Amino acid sequence: MPIVLTINGQKVAAEEGTTILEAARDVGIHIPTLCHHPDLSNVGACRMCVVSVEKQRGLQTACTTPVSEGMVVDTQSEDARATRKFLLEMLLSDHPNDCMTCEVNGDCLLQDLVYDYDVAWPEYNGLRHTYPIDPDPNPFIFIDRNKCVLCSRCIRACQEMQNRDVWSFAYRGFETKLVAGADQFLLDANCESCGQCVAYCPVGALYDKMSLKTGRAPSVSKIRTTCSYCGVGCNFDLNVRDNRIVRVTSAPDAPVNGMALCVKGRYGYDYVHHPDRVTQPLVRAKWLDAKQIRQRVADGTWMVANVAEKRVQPAGNGIDSIVPDTFIQTDWNAALDVVSHKFAEVKKSMGGDAFALLASAKCTNEENYLFNKFTRQVLGTNSIDHCARL
Amino acid sequence: MTNSIRDITQDSQCIFVIGSNTTEQHPVIGTKIRRAKRHRGAKLIVADPRRIDLTSYADLHLRHKPGTDIALLNGLMHVIIREGWQDEAFISERTESFDELREVVEKYTPEVTSQITGVPAKDIEEAARILAECRPGALLYAMGITQHTVGVANVMSCANLQMLLGNMGVPGGGVNPLRGQNNVQGACDMGGLPNVYPGYQRVTDPDKQQKFEAAWGVPVSKQVGLTVTEMLKAAEEGQVHCLYIIGENPMVSDPDLNHVRYSLQQTEFIVVQDLFFTETSQFADVILPAASFSEKYGTFTNTERRVQRVRKAVEPPGEAKPDLWIITELARRMIALGAVTPSQDAPHAGWDYRELTEVMDEINQLNPIYAGITYRRLEEGAQLQWPVPHKDHPGTPILHVGQFSRGLGRFAAVDHVPPAELPDEEYPLMLTTGRVIYHWHGGEMTHRARNLEAMYPEALVEINPKDAKKTNIEDGALMKVASRRGEIIAKAQVTDRVEPGLIFTTFHFAEAAANFLTNPALDPQAKIPEYKVCAVRIESVQAGDGIN
Ligand code: SF4
Ligand code: SF4
Ligand code: SF4
Ligand code: FES
């Protein structure tokens, strides 16, 4: 039996056990929140979601109060609005005035709330924390406790989603401080660098270290894709600026993983832009015409390559260093010509079974289909395999 | 996987993980298993020779010796049958050959099993009880089950257990291999195997041969092709003249690397298409620069058969091109050279794809399990797990509901067979191999992800304090590991994650690749090498000593 209640004069039906917040969101009534996140347990820490409920003394936190029959809720009562504004003033009184250069500018719940409630930067400068910025040597997670709003989302994310129990609050009152383990460094406190705590942080207190100063929400474009590492198939958003991947962010609606990612998926993207990438086709000199090599190297379209430490570089003495096995950095036309002529000749003289092909678990389905077609239709063999077994 | 990550982590009463270091290899599934255990109260049983992250969350850790999975599983089934805990209704309605199974597992009493596996008899009893009481239960496995000379038999044993418990075709149940690479599932689905066309249609089936001849307009080869390991052998013997390798690095990932090197040297013409210059590229005649996942469009299929979009975010560097472009270009040139002349009447003879969707259309036509998977549906948010036999089909999150694809599920009873190579006087220790969370496969990508590399910059060999003491090897010192096939030098990590007599290392580092040591002995059916067990000896090394 659904429960019927009234929110802002509107009749709302909700299942027993739902909270006022959920019932309101279901019908599109927005109640501001800070510590609440739909994936995590509700702790009622920030009180930003307070609402007035008829016949009840004081304000109720919508994220923790269950609905009851006949309840009459006002989310915009004067009391509630004034309380939220007061809470925001309190938060700002111990928060740096940093939005200009803050990494999460434009993607920050505190900033949005302060905007919505028109809270002015407090003139009075009382006691403010001056925690060291980025005090943890781990390479992935940036910490700025001065911006922490003590909402405990990171604590719950690590505890409830990641099940690592790294974060907690230590000390009391004004001294309350977010700590890893027994006030240790993250990597000494059982952290597996999954970045979930960063993903759930509503402000700029936790951020992805690799993405500092590389572009903020308003200046990046986000492209939803599927991870290139393991077979779990996590989805996430590649954040791109100026043709570079600058960050990976969770996609809350990802079908397999939701907000969760592992250290490789979230922080292992920079190989894409590594200087070791091969950027031009390479062909050993013995498969090319010597005269052509000389000409093309002279006119600068080709290059005599030297591979050192797995990186392709120009060879020191250029043309003079060429032996049959030297790699020449050529162009697509030349390289594909060499391959197609060689393949055609071998096929003609020895038949399809002189070929063996290794497909790739890194390629897309479409590419693997075409590679299979290439093997079976064009070359005429079934000798195609890949590393599924390995 | 027969089931989906979601139903396993939400509905199973018991999760049984065997031969999978899930936290390090499929981290997000590991996260979800921990969550199911801690916040939903599901039971967790982990069978693994090593102490791994999941074992600290488990209700029970069955620490069996490498290569004794069948004995362990038979022992569990022995107790279940002895106590009459099997699902009689499921067995009589949906399976056959139960009597054979009963007969074979009869002799695997907890005592006998304990002797083979090293797992205490009381833990075997206890595990069987949990499995019986907590249904539905899901079984998850990975390479720890398949990379053995008895890999196929191991997999059968897993299926036997789940059928015995009636854990098939239900949410929260199933036999669930966790596939390694991001699109290894898709590569198999698309015919990247020597014995099947796309959709697992056998190349030896005359109907399927006709189907593809008609589609592609050429006569097709009627013989099963070569597997990776056979290819290298054939190259060495001069039967294979050309190797075309896309995005693979056999010079790190194949067993017995000294031998792989020799085979590659013997091959007349090798084309390698990859992002980086790999160990295998050293042997290439032509290297074609490929685009990364973030530089192209397409789809990947994950371990639960879910087809998902891949989207281009950045331009490839320099002249690098998507593999799709390269393959298509080569095919067109070969046809122009007259290397093959597909009949123009065949509907899929050509290579003139204007859009990616045209390739998917062709897949829809020829691969029955992908028949209903279209870009339009994916873009509209459809969650499609194959088989998707037509365009209105919602996909199949759980396989074998109500019926197995072959009709009745057959209990294929199997006996314990020891690994191909066991420790002896000369090579007294056992080596097992695996992975760590920071690296991926041969490490071509992760060694170039600067912070992943910073977290785990070099190969480590896990060794028990007792063995370390015996051989004078200190934590962090260099040690030499030698097998009948080769040797490596790497840093020792003294830890009780491994038991005395067992050492562990990874194959992520080319310089100290475990595969210089591993045994290329293959499972006769699946042709998977026995990476999980080989015999080695160890000695301490003074820095600078004997490194070449
Ligand atoms: S965390 Fe939010 S409110 Fe604080 S400085 Fe950054 S953007 Fe501004
Ligand atoms: S990165 Fe992951 S494991 Fe580490 S503290 Fe954050 S949530 Fe916990
Ligand atoms: S993010 Fe991690 S768990 Fe997810 S697919 Fe990528 S590698 Fe696998
Ligand atoms: S959102 Fe309800 S108390 Fe924080």
mmCIF file of C-alpha atoms in Angstrom, chain A residues 157-308:
data_model
loop_
_atom_site.group_PDB
_atom_site.id
_atom_site.type_symbol
_atom_site.label_atom_id
_atom_site.label_comp_id
_atom_site.label_asym_id
_atom_site.label_seq_id
_atom_site.Cartn_x
_atom_site.Cartn_y
_atom_site.Cartn_z
ATOM 1 C CA ALA A 157 32.303 5.566 -0.619
ATOM 2 C CA CYS A 158 35.422 3.794 0.545
ATOM 3 C CA GLN A 159 33.580 1.823 3.200
ATOM 4 C CA GLU A 160 30.379 0.911 1.405
ATOM 5 C CA MET A 161 31.346 0.819 -2.267
ATOM 6 C CA GLN A 162 35.035 -0.034 -2.224
ATOM 7 C CA ASN A 163 35.035 -1.847 1.137
ATOM 8 C CA ARG A 164 38.487 -0.642 2.064
ATOM 9 C CA ASP A 165 37.639 1.516 5.100
ATOM 10 C CA VAL A 166 40.520 3.871 4.481
ATOM 11 C CA TRP A 167 38.984 7.212 5.467
ATOM 12 C CA SER A 168 37.548 8.351 8.804
ATOM 13 C CA PHE A 169 37.152 11.476 10.911
ATOM 14 C CA ALA A 170 39.590 12.000 13.728
ATOM 15 C CA TYR A 171 39.355 14.524 16.576
ATOM 16 C CA ARG A 172 36.270 16.554 17.493
ATOM 17 C CA GLY A 173 34.567 19.885 17.032
ATOM 18 C CA PHE A 174 36.552 22.466 15.095
ATOM 19 C CA GLU A 175 39.488 20.040 15.076
ATOM 20 C CA THR A 176 37.540 17.345 13.208
ATOM 21 C CA LYS A 177 39.752 16.175 10.375
ATOM 22 C CA LEU A 178 39.484 13.667 7.590
ATOM 23 C CA VAL A 179 42.273 11.097 7.951
ATOM 24 C CA ALA A 180 43.424 7.992 6.131
ATOM 25 C CA GLY A 181 43.971 5.010 8.425
ATOM 26 C CA ALA A 182 45.536 6.143 11.672
ATOM 27 C CA ASP A 183 46.380 9.548 10.175
ATOM 28 C CA GLN A 184 48.725 7.856 7.700
ATOM 29 C CA PHE A 185 49.495 8.200 4.032
ATOM 30 C CA LEU A 186 46.883 6.618 1.792
ATOM 31 C CA LEU A 187 49.085 3.870 0.444
ATOM 32 C CA ASP A 188 49.992 2.822 3.968
ATOM 33 C CA ALA A 189 46.322 2.693 4.910
ATOM 34 C CA ASN A 190 45.124 -0.080 2.585
ATOM 35 C CA CYS A 191 44.144 2.310 -0.229
ATOM 36 C CA GLU A 192 44.002 0.673 -3.648
ATOM 37 C CA SER A 193 43.897 3.957 -5.556
ATOM 38 C CA CYS A 194 40.529 3.333 -7.148
ATOM 39 C CA GLY A 195 39.605 7.006 -6.911
ATOM 40 C CA GLN A 196 36.055 6.352 -5.740
ATOM 41 C CA CYS A 197 36.445 8.787 -2.858
ATOM 42 C CA VAL A 198 37.421 11.484 -5.341
ATOM 43 C CA ALA A 199 34.444 10.660 -7.528
ATOM 44 C CA TYR A 200 32.039 11.065 -4.596
ATOM 45 C CA CYS A 201 33.609 14.225 -3.114
ATOM 46 C CA PRO A 202 31.102 17.058 -3.686
ATOM 47 C CA VAL A 203 33.783 19.771 -3.518
ATOM 48 C CA GLY A 204 37.462 20.199 -4.325
ATOM 49 C CA ALA A 205 38.829 18.546 -1.185
ATOM 50 C CA LEU A 206 39.749 15.375 -3.076
ATOM 51 C CA TYR A 207 40.807 15.502 -6.698
ATOM 52 C CA ASP A 208 42.667 13.430 -9.277
ATOM 53 C CA LYS A 209 46.298 14.446 -8.996
ATOM 54 C CA MET A 210 47.169 13.639 -12.593
ATOM 55 C CA SER A 211 44.507 16.110 -13.722
ATOM 56 C CA LEU A 212 45.619 19.145 -11.739
ATOM 57 C CA LYS A 213 45.859 22.216 -13.947
ATOM 58 C CA THR A 214 44.835 20.354 -17.085
ATOM 59 C CA GLY A 215 41.362 21.786 -17.514
ATOM 60 C CA ARG A 216 38.151 22.077 -15.517
ATOM 61 C CA ALA A 217 34.622 20.862 -16.129
ATOM 62 C CA PRO A 218 33.507 23.807 -18.279
ATOM 63 C CA SER A 219 36.559 23.588 -20.555
ATOM 64 C CA VAL A 220 36.643 19.834 -21.253
ATOM 65 C CA SER A 221 34.405 17.686 -23.388
ATOM 66 C CA LYS A 222 33.337 14.323 -22.030
ATOM 67 C CA ILE A 223 33.176 11.258 -24.242
ATOM 68 C CA ARG A 224 31.513 8.123 -22.914
ATOM 69 C CA THR A 225 33.413 4.973 -23.731
ATOM 70 C CA THR A 226 34.410 1.491 -22.532
ATOM 71 C CA CYS A 227 37.659 0.687 -20.731
ATOM 72 C CA SER A 228 40.619 -0.708 -22.676
ATOM 73 C CA TYR A 229 42.001 -2.939 -19.943
ATOM 74 C CA CYS A 230 40.100 -5.878 -18.495
ATOM 75 C CA GLY A 231 36.958 -7.771 -19.426
ATOM 76 C CA VAL A 232 34.705 -6.229 -16.776
ATOM 77 C CA GLY A 233 33.726 -3.615 -19.340
ATOM 78 C CA CYS A 234 33.515 -0.517 -17.179
ATOM 79 C CA ASN A 235 32.162 2.604 -18.841
ATOM 80 C CA PHE A 236 33.487 6.065 -18.081
ATOM 81 C CA ASP A 237 33.891 9.522 -19.562
ATOM 82 C CA LEU A 238 37.146 10.532 -21.168
ATOM 83 C CA ASN A 239 37.629 14.228 -20.416
ATOM 84 C CA VAL A 240 39.322 15.832 -23.384
ATOM 85 C CA ARG A 241 40.899 19.202 -23.871
ATOM 86 C CA ASP A 242 42.935 20.248 -26.911
ATOM 87 C CA ASN A 243 43.021 16.698 -28.297
ATOM 88 C CA ARG A 244 44.418 15.284 -25.065
ATOM 89 C CA ILE A 245 42.802 13.045 -22.491
ATOM 90 C CA VAL A 246 43.175 15.024 -19.285
ATOM 91 C CA ARG A 247 41.033 13.003 -16.910
ATOM 92 C CA VAL A 248 38.728 10.021 -16.581
ATOM 93 C CA THR A 249 35.501 10.599 -14.674
ATOM 94 C CA SER A 250 32.906 8.107 -13.485
ATOM 95 C CA ALA A 251 29.661 7.802 -15.395
ATOM 96 C CA PRO A 252 26.992 7.235 -12.721
ATOM 97 C CA ASP A 253 24.732 5.461 -15.212
ATOM 98 C CA ALA A 254 27.426 3.021 -16.422
ATOM 99 C CA PRO A 255 25.579 -0.312 -16.657
ATOM 100 C CA VAL A 256 28.282 -2.568 -15.220
ATOM 101 C CA ASN A 257 30.253 -0.416 -12.830
ATOM 102 C CA GLY A 258 28.240 2.666 -11.900
ATOM 103 C CA MET A 259 30.695 5.074 -10.262
ATOM 104 C CA ALA A 260 33.277 2.373 -9.581
ATOM 105 C CA LEU A 261 36.514 2.083 -11.550
ATOM 106 C CA CYS A 262 39.872 0.568 -10.767
ATOM 107 C CA VAL A 263 43.257 2.237 -10.731
ATOM 108 C CA LYS A 264 43.988 1.214 -14.337
ATOM 109 C CA GLY A 265 40.686 2.402 -15.756
ATOM 110 C CA ARG A 266 40.758 5.701 -13.910
ATOM 111 C CA TYR A 267 44.444 6.554 -13.862
ATOM 112 C CA GLY A 268 46.000 4.407 -16.591
ATOM 113 C CA TYR A 269 45.032 6.488 -19.637
ATOM 114 C CA ASP A 270 48.266 8.384 -20.276
ATOM 115 C CA TYR A 271 49.803 5.605 -22.379
ATOM 116 C CA VAL A 272 47.631 6.973 -25.190
ATOM 117 C CA HIS A 273 49.803 10.089 -25.424
ATOM 118 C CA HIS A 274 53.134 8.425 -24.684
ATOM 119 C CA PRO A 275 56.067 9.511 -26.894
ATOM 120 C CA ASP A 276 56.770 5.820 -27.620
ATOM 121 C CA ARG A 277 53.707 5.606 -29.843
ATOM 122 C CA VAL A 278 54.574 4.446 -33.340
ATOM 123 C CA THR A 279 53.289 7.202 -35.603
ATOM 124 C CA GLN A 280 54.430 6.208 -39.093
ATOM 125 C CA PRO A 281 54.588 2.874 -40.933
ATOM 126 C CA LEU A 282 58.015 1.229 -40.748
ATOM 127 C CA VAL A 283 59.437 -1.119 -43.361
ATOM 128 C CA ARG A 284 62.786 -2.891 -43.341
ATOM 129 C CA ALA A 285 65.056 -1.558 -46.081
ATOM 130 C CA LYS A 286 65.372 -4.966 -47.756
ATOM 131 C CA TRP A 287 61.703 -4.839 -48.823
ATOM 132 C CA LEU A 288 62.057 -1.427 -50.468
ATOM 133 C CA ASP A 289 63.786 -0.211 -53.582
ATOM 134 C CA ALA A 290 67.175 1.240 -52.655
ATOM 135 C CA LYS A 291 66.922 4.082 -55.137
ATOM 136 C CA GLN A 292 63.508 5.032 -53.856
ATOM 137 C CA ILE A 293 64.760 5.056 -50.282
ATOM 138 C CA ARG A 294 67.535 7.463 -51.204
ATOM 139 C CA GLN A 295 65.184 9.762 -53.037
ATOM 140 C CA ARG A 296 62.504 9.829 -50.363
ATOM 141 C CA VAL A 297 64.942 10.257 -47.519
ATOM 142 C CA ALA A 298 66.562 13.099 -49.433
ATOM 143 C CA ASP A 299 63.275 14.873 -50.025
ATOM 144 C CA GLY A 300 62.366 14.396 -46.364
ATOM 145 C CA THR A 301 59.221 12.293 -46.790
ATOM 146 C CA TRP A 302 60.886 9.172 -45.391
ATOM 147 C CA MET A 303 63.334 8.739 -42.569
ATOM 148 C CA VAL A 304 66.005 6.222 -41.671
ATOM 149 C CA ALA A 305 64.834 4.999 -38.291
ATOM 150 C CA ASN A 306 66.682 3.704 -35.325
ATOM 151 C CA VAL A 307 64.768 1.931 -32.597
ATOM 152 C CA ALA A 308 66.324 2.442 -29.197
#
